Amino acid sequence: MNKFVPLLLLAGLSGAVSAKLPALTDEAKAKAAEAAAKTTWSGKADIFLLCKSQDAVAASYYKSAAASGKPTKPAATTAPCADAGAFVYTPAEPVVAKPIEAAGAHSPTPTAASPPNGKQPDAVINPVKKP
């Protein structure tokens, strides 16, 4: 019995911890979007620095190999290092939903004026073709 008391307390507290959080404000959403953009830029900048350091190591290797007379194979051709530039954040314009009338959700005018249904049964309009 004593073994289960801590587990029951832990289960009871986990319900309180998982309470629903309030929705994010527009300011918090904008700050999160900016943080995501900065993280993306930071990754690109890190890739650029890694590329430059790899180029420097390869150049140093070829220089030392040539000085010692070791045979080397030509370096594999890769894309040039792309500089990420300075971080510039431009917030996205808020997306405004179109009203239903402008979204094209309604029937076209000819169909609305004369609907495709009528009083004739389908068997008269589309008779069954016998083989």
Tab-separated table of C-alpha atoms in Angstrom:
chain	number	residue	atom	x	y	z
A	1	MET	CA	0.000	0.000	0.000
A	2	ASN	CA	2.792	2.425	0.883
A	3	LYS	CA	4.392	1.832	-2.508
A	4	PHE	CA	1.361	3.208	-4.321
A	5	VAL	CA	0.941	6.436	-2.324
A	6	PRO	CA	3.755	8.320	-4.133
A	7	LEU	CA	2.408	7.114	-7.466
A	8	LEU	CA	-1.080	8.333	-6.600
A	9	LEU	CA	0.296	11.717	-5.534
A	10	LEU	CA	2.296	11.967	-8.739
A	11	ALA	CA	-0.773	11.095	-10.819
A	12	GLY	CA	-2.848	13.687	-8.965
A	13	LEU	CA	-0.267	16.425	-9.472
A	14	SER	CA	0.169	15.640	-13.154
A	15	GLY	CA	-3.474	16.567	-13.732
A	16	ALA	CA	-2.871	20.006	-12.241
A	17	VAL	CA	0.264	20.497	-14.319
A	18	SER	CA	-1.489	19.677	-17.580
A	19	ALA	CA	-4.091	22.427	-17.151
A	20	LYS	CA	-5.051	24.259	-20.311
A	21	LEU	CA	-2.945	27.323	-21.028
A	22	PRO	CA	-4.536	30.517	-22.343
A	23	ALA	CA	-4.324	31.259	-26.066
A	24	LEU	CA	-1.324	33.252	-27.262
A	25	THR	CA	-1.791	36.957	-27.849
A	26	ASP	CA	-0.944	38.503	-31.206
A	27	GLU	CA	2.170	40.043	-29.657
A	28	ALA	CA	3.331	36.655	-28.369
A	29	LYS	CA	2.679	35.059	-31.768
A	30	ALA	CA	4.720	37.788	-33.477
A	31	LYS	CA	7.568	37.330	-31.002
A	32	ALA	CA	7.508	33.557	-31.577
A	33	ALA	CA	7.598	34.068	-35.355
A	34	GLU	CA	10.579	36.405	-34.994
A	35	ALA	CA	12.367	33.890	-32.771
A	36	ALA	CA	11.736	31.149	-35.346
A	37	ALA	CA	13.101	33.370	-38.127
A	38	LYS	CA	16.185	34.187	-36.062
A	39	THR	CA	16.756	30.494	-35.350
A	40	THR	CA	16.529	29.711	-39.070
A	41	TRP	CA	18.990	32.497	-39.883
A	42	SER	CA	21.329	31.301	-37.128
A	43	GLY	CA	21.344	27.825	-38.674
A	44	LYS	CA	22.214	29.265	-42.089
A	45	ALA	CA	24.995	31.368	-40.560
A	46	ASP	CA	26.390	28.287	-38.791
A	47	ILE	CA	26.359	26.338	-42.063
A	48	PHE	CA	28.260	29.188	-43.746
A	49	LEU	CA	30.915	29.246	-41.020
A	50	LEU	CA	31.257	25.454	-41.174
A	51	CYS	CA	31.662	25.593	-44.952
A	52	LYS	CA	34.360	28.262	-44.678
A	53	SER	CA	36.256	26.289	-42.029
A	54	GLN	CA	36.070	23.112	-44.134
A	55	ASP	CA	37.465	25.034	-47.107
A	56	ALA	CA	40.316	26.337	-44.930
A	57	VAL	CA	41.125	22.839	-43.636
A	58	ALA	CA	41.097	21.407	-47.164
A	59	ALA	CA	43.365	24.196	-48.430
A	60	SER	CA	45.760	23.614	-45.524
A	61	TYR	CA	45.794	19.869	-46.230
A	62	TYR	CA	46.537	20.317	-49.933
A	63	LYS	CA	49.277	22.834	-49.121
A	64	SER	CA	50.984	20.527	-46.600
A	65	ALA	CA	50.559	17.482	-48.864
A	66	ALA	CA	52.121	19.337	-51.791
A	67	ALA	CA	55.013	20.498	-49.588
A	68	SER	CA	55.753	16.959	-48.401
A	69	GLY	CA	55.373	15.470	-51.883
A	70	LYS	CA	52.342	13.274	-51.129
A	71	PRO	CA	50.086	12.562	-54.101
A	72	THR	CA	46.587	14.024	-53.714
A	73	LYS	CA	43.395	13.573	-55.634
A	74	PRO	CA	41.573	16.658	-56.868
A	75	ALA	CA	38.992	18.001	-54.450
A	76	ALA	CA	35.368	17.172	-55.068
A	77	THR	CA	33.464	20.079	-56.523
A	78	THR	CA	30.848	21.427	-54.162
A	79	ALA	CA	28.562	24.408	-54.162
A	80	PRO	CA	30.204	27.627	-53.000
A	81	CYS	CA	29.581	28.722	-49.430
A	82	ALA	CA	26.418	30.837	-49.258
A	83	ASP	CA	26.689	33.768	-46.856
A	84	ALA	CA	23.585	34.158	-44.696
A	85	GLY	CA	24.097	37.920	-44.416
A	86	ALA	CA	22.871	40.017	-41.523
A	87	PHE	CA	19.669	39.052	-39.735
A	88	VAL	CA	16.733	41.090	-41.006
A	89	TYR	CA	13.232	40.254	-39.877
A	90	THR	CA	10.218	41.462	-41.804
A	91	PRO	CA	6.965	40.435	-40.163
A	92	ALA	CA	4.459	38.688	-42.384
A	93	GLU	CA	1.267	40.495	-43.261
A	94	PRO	CA	-1.740	39.130	-41.392
A	95	VAL	CA	-3.903	36.860	-43.513
A	96	VAL	CA	-7.420	38.196	-43.823
A	97	ALA	CA	-10.029	35.587	-44.671
A	98	LYS	CA	-12.270	36.397	-47.626
A	99	PRO	CA	-15.968	36.625	-46.972
A	100	ILE	CA	-17.913	33.631	-48.240
A	101	GLU	CA	-19.356	35.664	-51.128
A	102	ALA	CA	-15.876	36.542	-52.408
A	103	ALA	CA	-14.501	33.048	-51.868
A	104	GLY	CA	-16.490	31.583	-54.760
A	105	ALA	CA	-18.531	29.278	-52.571
A	106	HIS	CA	-21.820	29.982	-54.332
A	107	SER	CA	-23.208	28.482	-57.523
A	108	PRO	CA	-22.610	30.306	-60.803
A	109	THR	CA	-25.413	32.610	-61.934
A	110	PRO	CA	-26.834	30.358	-64.734
A	111	THR	CA	-27.020	27.335	-62.441
A	112	ALA	CA	-28.664	29.359	-59.703
A	113	ALA	CA	-31.257	30.767	-62.137
A	114	SER	CA	-32.184	27.404	-63.658
A	115	PRO	CA	-31.171	24.530	-61.406
A	116	PRO	CA	-30.347	21.206	-63.078
A	117	ASN	CA	-33.193	19.369	-61.371
A	118	GLY	CA	-36.643	19.038	-62.870
A	119	LYS	CA	-39.908	17.157	-62.519
A	120	GLN	CA	-38.962	14.387	-64.944
A	121	PRO	CA	-37.690	11.150	-63.424
A	122	ASP	CA	-34.112	10.157	-64.075
A	123	ALA	CA	-35.238	7.103	-66.065
A	124	VAL	CA	-36.777	9.403	-68.682
A	125	ILE	CA	-33.723	11.629	-68.960
A	126	ASN	CA	-31.151	8.781	-68.845
A	127	PRO	CA	-32.762	5.603	-70.199
A	128	VAL	CA	-30.968	2.324	-69.517
A	129	LYS	CA	-29.180	1.026	-72.605
A	130	LYS	CA	-29.790	-2.685	-73.088
A	131	PRO	CA	-27.033	-4.735	-74.701
